[in-house]
Amino acid sequence: MPEHEELLSLGELQDVLYEMLKSFAAFCDGHGLRYYLYGGTLLGAVRHHGFVPWDDDVDICMPRPDYDKFKALAEPSPWEFYSVKQYAHPFIKMVDARVAMEERLFKPSLKRQNAFLDIFPVDGLPETENERNRFFRRINFYKRFLVYSIVDTKKYVEGKSLKKQITRILCKLSSLFGYKVFRGMLEKEASRYSYDNAEDVSVCVWGWGARGINRKADWERRVALPFRDSTFWCQENYDEFLRWRYGDYMQIPPPEKRSHVHGKYYRVKQR
């Protein structure tokens, strides 16, 4: 850790993320952009009225048209310390320049980032089941090789089984192409089907794929949920989504299943 940085506690990090989330929400509401709490952040809003106590990021999703408008409006950045960036992942992040982080599984050249909100696009889906199956097979193929191209093989692949050895070889081959190749393929495939013209939608680019399909009509009905001393938007059928994703989601998991996984966070001191 450089001398001009200090390690943040999880509580301090969540305070940083909360302030950034409030700025994001205010910006979206002010420009008529739709967003939804997603994944663990939605779970935290419902179960804890704030963060899941061991969570170290924020998950947001936006319909593709709103996602694209947000990217355009955020360049150049309208905030003093926040900006919108895209690292190796196939989606954007809103970041805080005052807090650095190190992704624990990434290659040394890619691990240095900033504290972030993950912002995922919601895309349309093909109509038939056969088309969807082929679509998600392509998505999963590109996603797998993107992951192989960005991870630190020594940390990501442990063990000496034949499967592990094959994975190491695939990681090395993927690195020869570079992550931008696979990221571009994944982004192109995920946005193939128009959100506006689709009946069903999903976070195709990085979510749960075929297991995360929503009827667009259900998705677009929004309700505001309390989160700390604010309220943020989410899908009206959040209970259905959370039960599908987490089962009995109001049940607190045992300690061994509570973990934040991204890395270490540091406050960058102003010199």
Short mmCIF file of C-alpha atoms in Angstrom, two decimals:
data_model
loop_
_atom_site.label_atom_id
_atom_site.label_comp_id
_atom_site.label_asym_id
_atom_site.label_seq_id
_atom_site.Cartn_x
_atom_site.Cartn_y
_atom_site.Cartn_z
CA MET A 1 0.00 0.00 0.00
CA PRO A 2 1.49 3.38 -0.96
CA GLU A 3 2.29 5.74 1.92
CA HIS A 4 -0.27 8.28 0.78
CA GLU A 5 -3.18 5.82 1.18
CA GLU A 6 -5.05 4.42 4.19
CA LEU A 7 -7.10 1.24 4.34
CA LEU A 8 -10.87 1.72 4.68
CA SER A 9 -13.03 -0.38 6.96
CA LEU A 10 -16.10 -1.97 5.43
CA GLY A 11 -18.34 0.48 7.28
CA GLU A 12 -16.37 3.45 5.92
CA LEU A 13 -16.56 2.01 2.43
CA GLN A 14 -20.33 1.58 2.65
CA ASP A 15 -20.64 5.23 3.69
CA VAL A 16 -18.67 6.21 0.57
CA LEU A 17 -20.85 4.02 -1.65
CA TYR A 18 -24.04 5.35 -0.09
CA GLU A 19 -23.14 8.96 -0.86
CA MET A 20 -22.29 7.97 -4.44
CA LEU A 21 -25.56 6.06 -4.80
CA LYS A 22 -27.50 9.14 -3.65
CA SER A 23 -25.73 11.28 -6.26
CA PHE A 24 -26.41 8.68 -8.97
CA ALA A 25 -30.11 8.45 -8.07
CA ALA A 26 -30.56 12.22 -7.94
CA PHE A 27 -28.89 12.56 -11.34
CA CYS A 28 -31.10 9.88 -12.89
CA ASP A 29 -34.29 11.28 -11.39
CA GLY A 30 -33.34 14.76 -12.56
CA HIS A 31 -32.88 13.54 -16.14
CA GLY A 32 -35.85 11.17 -16.26
CA LEU A 33 -33.69 8.03 -16.40
CA ARG A 34 -34.98 4.72 -15.06
CA TYR A 35 -32.80 2.67 -12.72
CA TYR A 36 -33.39 -0.26 -10.38
CA LEU A 37 -31.60 -1.62 -7.34
CA TYR A 38 -30.31 -5.05 -8.31
CA GLY A 39 -28.78 -8.19 -6.84
CA GLY A 40 -27.30 -7.87 -3.36
CA THR A 41 -28.17 -4.16 -3.14
CA LEU A 42 -31.86 -4.95 -3.68
CA LEU A 43 -31.60 -7.70 -1.07
CA GLY A 44 -30.03 -5.23 1.36
CA ALA A 45 -32.79 -2.68 0.79
CA VAL A 46 -35.52 -5.22 1.49
CA ARG A 47 -33.94 -7.18 4.35
CA HIS A 48 -31.74 -4.55 6.04
CA HIS A 49 -33.15 -1.22 4.77
CA GLY A 50 -29.59 -0.50 3.72
CA PHE A 51 -26.52 -2.52 2.84
CA VAL A 52 -26.16 -6.20 3.46
CA PRO A 53 -23.71 -5.80 6.38
CA TRP A 54 -20.88 -7.67 4.63
CA ASP A 55 -21.41 -6.28 1.11
CA ASP A 56 -18.70 -4.12 -0.50
CA ASP A 57 -20.33 -2.80 -3.67
CA VAL A 58 -23.59 -1.51 -5.16
CA ASP A 59 -25.50 -3.17 -7.99
CA ILE A 60 -27.74 -1.09 -10.25
CA CYS A 61 -29.39 -1.92 -13.55
CA MET A 62 -30.94 0.30 -16.21
CA PRO A 63 -32.91 -0.40 -19.40
CA ARG A 64 -30.48 -0.21 -22.32
CA PRO A 65 -31.93 3.08 -23.68
CA ASP A 66 -31.53 4.75 -20.27
CA TYR A 67 -28.10 3.18 -19.79
CA ASP A 68 -26.88 4.66 -23.08
CA LYS A 69 -28.35 8.07 -22.25
CA PHE A 70 -26.71 8.00 -18.82
CA LYS A 71 -23.30 7.28 -20.36
CA ALA A 72 -23.71 10.19 -22.77
CA LEU A 73 -24.89 12.62 -20.08
CA ALA A 74 -22.06 11.64 -17.72
CA GLU A 75 -19.36 12.63 -20.19
CA PRO A 76 -17.77 14.95 -19.26
CA SER A 77 -18.42 14.22 -15.62
CA PRO A 78 -20.94 16.58 -13.98
CA TRP A 79 -19.58 15.66 -10.51
CA GLU A 80 -16.50 16.85 -8.65
CA PHE A 81 -15.14 13.49 -7.50
CA TYR A 82 -17.33 10.98 -9.33
CA SER A 83 -17.10 9.82 -12.91
CA VAL A 84 -18.25 6.97 -15.13
CA LYS A 85 -15.64 4.48 -16.26
CA GLN A 86 -15.44 1.14 -17.94
CA TYR A 87 -12.69 -1.17 -16.78
CA ALA A 88 -12.35 -4.73 -18.07
CA HIS A 89 -15.98 -5.65 -17.45
CA PRO A 90 -18.64 -5.34 -20.18
CA PHE A 91 -20.59 -2.70 -18.25
CA ILE A 92 -19.91 0.73 -16.78
CA LYS A 93 -19.17 1.77 -13.23
CA MET A 94 -19.68 5.03 -11.43
CA VAL A 95 -16.50 5.56 -9.41
CA ASP A 96 -15.15 7.76 -6.62
CA ALA A 97 -11.66 9.06 -7.41
CA ARG A 98 -10.94 9.54 -3.71
CA VAL A 99 -11.07 5.81 -2.96
CA ALA A 100 -8.81 3.30 -4.71
CA MET A 101 -9.33 -0.45 -4.71
CA GLU A 102 -7.52 -3.57 -5.81
CA GLU A 103 -9.52 -6.39 -7.38
CA ARG A 104 -8.21 -9.48 -5.63
CA LEU A 105 -8.42 -11.90 -8.61
CA PHE A 106 -7.38 -9.61 -11.46
CA LYS A 107 -4.04 -9.44 -13.21
CA PRO A 108 -1.67 -6.85 -11.72
CA SER A 109 -2.12 -4.60 -14.76
CA LEU A 110 -5.93 -4.55 -14.30
CA LYS A 111 -6.47 -4.80 -10.55
CA ARG A 112 -6.12 -1.09 -9.67
CA GLN A 113 -9.54 0.61 -9.81
CA ASN A 114 -11.74 2.89 -7.68
CA ALA A 115 -14.67 2.34 -5.34
CA PHE A 116 -17.66 1.79 -7.59
CA LEU A 117 -21.31 1.28 -8.33
CA ASP A 118 -21.82 -1.50 -10.89
CA ILE A 119 -24.31 -0.34 -13.54
CA PHE A 120 -25.70 -3.12 -15.73
CA PRO A 121 -27.74 -2.68 -18.91
CA VAL A 122 -31.04 -4.56 -19.22
CA ASP A 123 -31.52 -5.90 -22.75
CA GLY A 124 -34.24 -7.50 -24.81
CA LEU A 125 -34.42 -11.21 -25.55
CA PRO A 126 -35.31 -13.29 -28.62
CA GLU A 127 -38.86 -14.60 -28.73
CA THR A 128 -38.51 -18.38 -28.99
CA GLU A 129 -36.96 -20.76 -26.48
CA ASN A 130 -34.60 -22.23 -29.08
CA GLU A 131 -33.33 -18.79 -30.04
CA ARG A 132 -32.83 -17.91 -26.38
CA ASN A 133 -30.90 -21.09 -25.70
CA ARG A 134 -28.52 -20.34 -28.57
CA PHE A 135 -28.27 -16.70 -27.49
CA PHE A 136 -27.29 -17.55 -23.91
CA ARG A 137 -24.81 -20.19 -25.06
CA ARG A 138 -23.02 -17.50 -27.05
CA ILE A 139 -23.19 -15.09 -24.10
CA ASN A 140 -21.72 -17.66 -21.72
CA PHE A 141 -18.94 -18.55 -24.17
CA TYR A 142 -17.81 -14.93 -24.52
CA LYS A 143 -18.18 -14.31 -20.80
CA ARG A 144 -16.04 -17.32 -19.90
CA PHE A 145 -13.18 -16.26 -22.15
CA LEU A 146 -13.43 -12.66 -20.97
CA VAL A 147 -12.98 -13.88 -17.41
CA TYR A 148 -10.04 -16.04 -18.48
CA SER A 149 -8.39 -13.02 -20.10
CA ILE A 150 -8.55 -10.73 -17.04
CA VAL A 151 -7.85 -12.95 -14.03
CA ASP A 152 -4.54 -13.64 -12.35
CA THR A 153 -4.22 -17.34 -13.16
CA LYS A 154 -2.22 -18.11 -10.00
CA LYS A 155 -5.07 -16.81 -7.82
CA TYR A 156 -8.01 -17.91 -9.99
CA VAL A 157 -6.93 -21.49 -10.70
CA GLU A 158 -5.66 -23.57 -7.80
CA GLY A 159 -4.98 -27.29 -7.95
CA LYS A 160 -3.40 -29.76 -10.36
CA SER A 161 -6.35 -31.68 -11.79
CA LEU A 162 -6.69 -32.08 -15.54
CA LYS A 163 -9.59 -29.62 -15.55
CA LYS A 164 -7.48 -27.03 -13.72
CA GLN A 165 -4.61 -27.51 -16.14
CA ILE A 166 -6.93 -27.01 -19.12
CA THR A 167 -8.29 -23.84 -17.51
CA ARG A 168 -4.75 -22.48 -17.10
CA ILE A 169 -4.08 -23.10 -20.78
CA LEU A 170 -7.32 -21.35 -21.76
CA CYS A 171 -6.39 -18.38 -19.56
CA LYS A 172 -3.04 -18.07 -21.33
CA LEU A 173 -4.62 -18.35 -24.78
CA SER A 174 -7.29 -15.78 -23.90
CA SER A 175 -4.62 -13.36 -22.72
CA LEU A 176 -3.00 -13.49 -26.15
CA PHE A 177 -6.17 -12.00 -27.67
CA GLY A 178 -6.66 -9.47 -24.84
CA TYR A 179 -9.78 -8.80 -22.82
CA LYS A 180 -11.06 -6.05 -25.13
CA VAL A 181 -11.71 -8.59 -27.88
CA PHE A 182 -13.96 -10.75 -25.71
CA ARG A 183 -15.54 -7.77 -23.98
CA GLY A 184 -16.50 -6.31 -27.35
CA MET A 185 -17.98 -9.61 -28.51
CA LEU A 186 -19.97 -9.95 -25.31
CA GLU A 187 -21.30 -6.38 -25.43
CA LYS A 188 -22.32 -6.77 -29.07
CA GLU A 189 -24.11 -10.05 -28.46
CA ALA A 190 -25.87 -8.88 -25.28
CA SER A 191 -27.32 -5.82 -27.04
CA ARG A 192 -28.41 -7.73 -30.16
CA TYR A 193 -32.13 -7.60 -29.31
CA SER A 194 -33.91 -4.29 -28.79
CA TYR A 195 -35.13 -3.54 -25.29
CA ASP A 196 -38.00 -1.43 -26.62
CA ASN A 197 -39.31 -4.16 -28.91
CA ALA A 198 -38.95 -7.08 -26.51
CA GLU A 199 -41.58 -8.66 -24.28
CA ASP A 200 -39.00 -10.28 -22.01
CA VAL A 201 -35.74 -8.75 -20.75
CA SER A 202 -32.68 -9.70 -18.70
CA VAL A 203 -29.30 -8.43 -17.55
CA CYS A 204 -27.73 -10.43 -20.36
CA VAL A 205 -24.21 -9.06 -20.27
CA TRP A 206 -23.25 -10.18 -16.76
CA GLY A 207 -26.31 -11.25 -14.75
CA TRP A 208 -27.84 -14.68 -14.33
CA GLY A 209 -28.74 -15.00 -18.00
CA ALA A 210 -31.50 -17.49 -18.73
CA ARG A 211 -32.22 -17.72 -14.99
CA GLY A 212 -32.84 -13.97 -14.75
CA ILE A 213 -35.59 -13.41 -17.31
CA ASN A 214 -38.31 -10.90 -16.48
CA ARG A 215 -41.44 -9.83 -18.29
CA LYS A 216 -40.72 -6.27 -19.35
CA ALA A 217 -44.20 -5.15 -18.29
CA ASP A 218 -43.50 -6.43 -14.76
CA TRP A 219 -39.98 -5.01 -14.74
CA GLU A 220 -41.04 -1.50 -15.66
CA ARG A 221 -43.45 -1.12 -12.75
CA ARG A 222 -41.27 0.53 -10.13
CA VAL A 223 -41.63 1.10 -6.41
CA ALA A 224 -39.40 3.07 -4.03
CA LEU A 225 -37.78 1.20 -1.16
CA PRO A 226 -36.20 2.76 1.95
CA PHE A 227 -32.42 2.51 2.12
CA ARG A 228 -30.83 4.11 5.17
CA ASP A 229 -32.35 7.60 5.22
CA SER A 230 -33.19 7.67 1.49
CA THR A 231 -35.44 5.81 -0.93
CA PHE A 232 -34.39 4.22 -4.23
CA TRP A 233 -36.26 2.61 -7.10
CA CYS A 234 -36.65 -1.11 -7.67
CA GLN A 235 -38.94 -3.43 -9.61
CA GLU A 236 -42.41 -3.84 -8.16
CA ASN A 237 -42.14 -7.65 -8.16
CA TYR A 238 -38.95 -7.62 -6.09
CA ASP A 239 -40.25 -10.36 -3.79
CA GLU A 240 -40.61 -12.75 -6.72
CA PHE A 241 -37.14 -11.87 -7.98
CA LEU A 242 -35.47 -12.26 -4.58
CA ARG A 243 -37.19 -15.58 -3.86
CA TRP A 244 -36.05 -16.90 -7.22
CA ARG A 245 -32.48 -15.67 -6.64
CA TYR A 246 -31.96 -16.32 -2.93
CA GLY A 247 -34.78 -18.61 -1.78
CA ASP A 248 -35.85 -17.65 1.76
CA TYR A 249 -34.08 -14.33 1.40
CA MET A 250 -35.16 -12.94 4.78
CA GLN A 251 -33.16 -15.68 6.49
CA ILE A 252 -29.70 -14.41 7.51
CA PRO A 253 -27.02 -16.79 6.15
CA PRO A 254 -24.51 -18.43 8.51
CA PRO A 255 -21.19 -16.61 9.09
CA GLU A 256 -19.20 -18.84 6.72
CA LYS A 257 -21.39 -17.68 3.81
CA ARG A 258 -21.01 -13.96 4.54
CA SER A 259 -18.19 -12.54 2.51
CA HIS A 260 -17.32 -9.48 0.47
CA VAL A 261 -15.27 -10.58 -2.47
CA HIS A 262 -13.95 -7.70 -4.54
CA GLY A 263 -10.78 -6.62 -2.79
CA LYS A 264 -9.21 -3.98 -0.56
CA TYR A 265 -10.18 -0.32 -0.56
CA TYR A 266 -7.96 2.65 0.26
CA ARG A 267 -8.65 6.31 0.82
CA VAL A 268 -6.32 8.34 -1.36
CA LYS A 269 -4.96 11.20 0.71
CA GLN A 270 -4.77 14.57 -0.98
CA ARG A 271 -1.14 15.71 -1.23
#
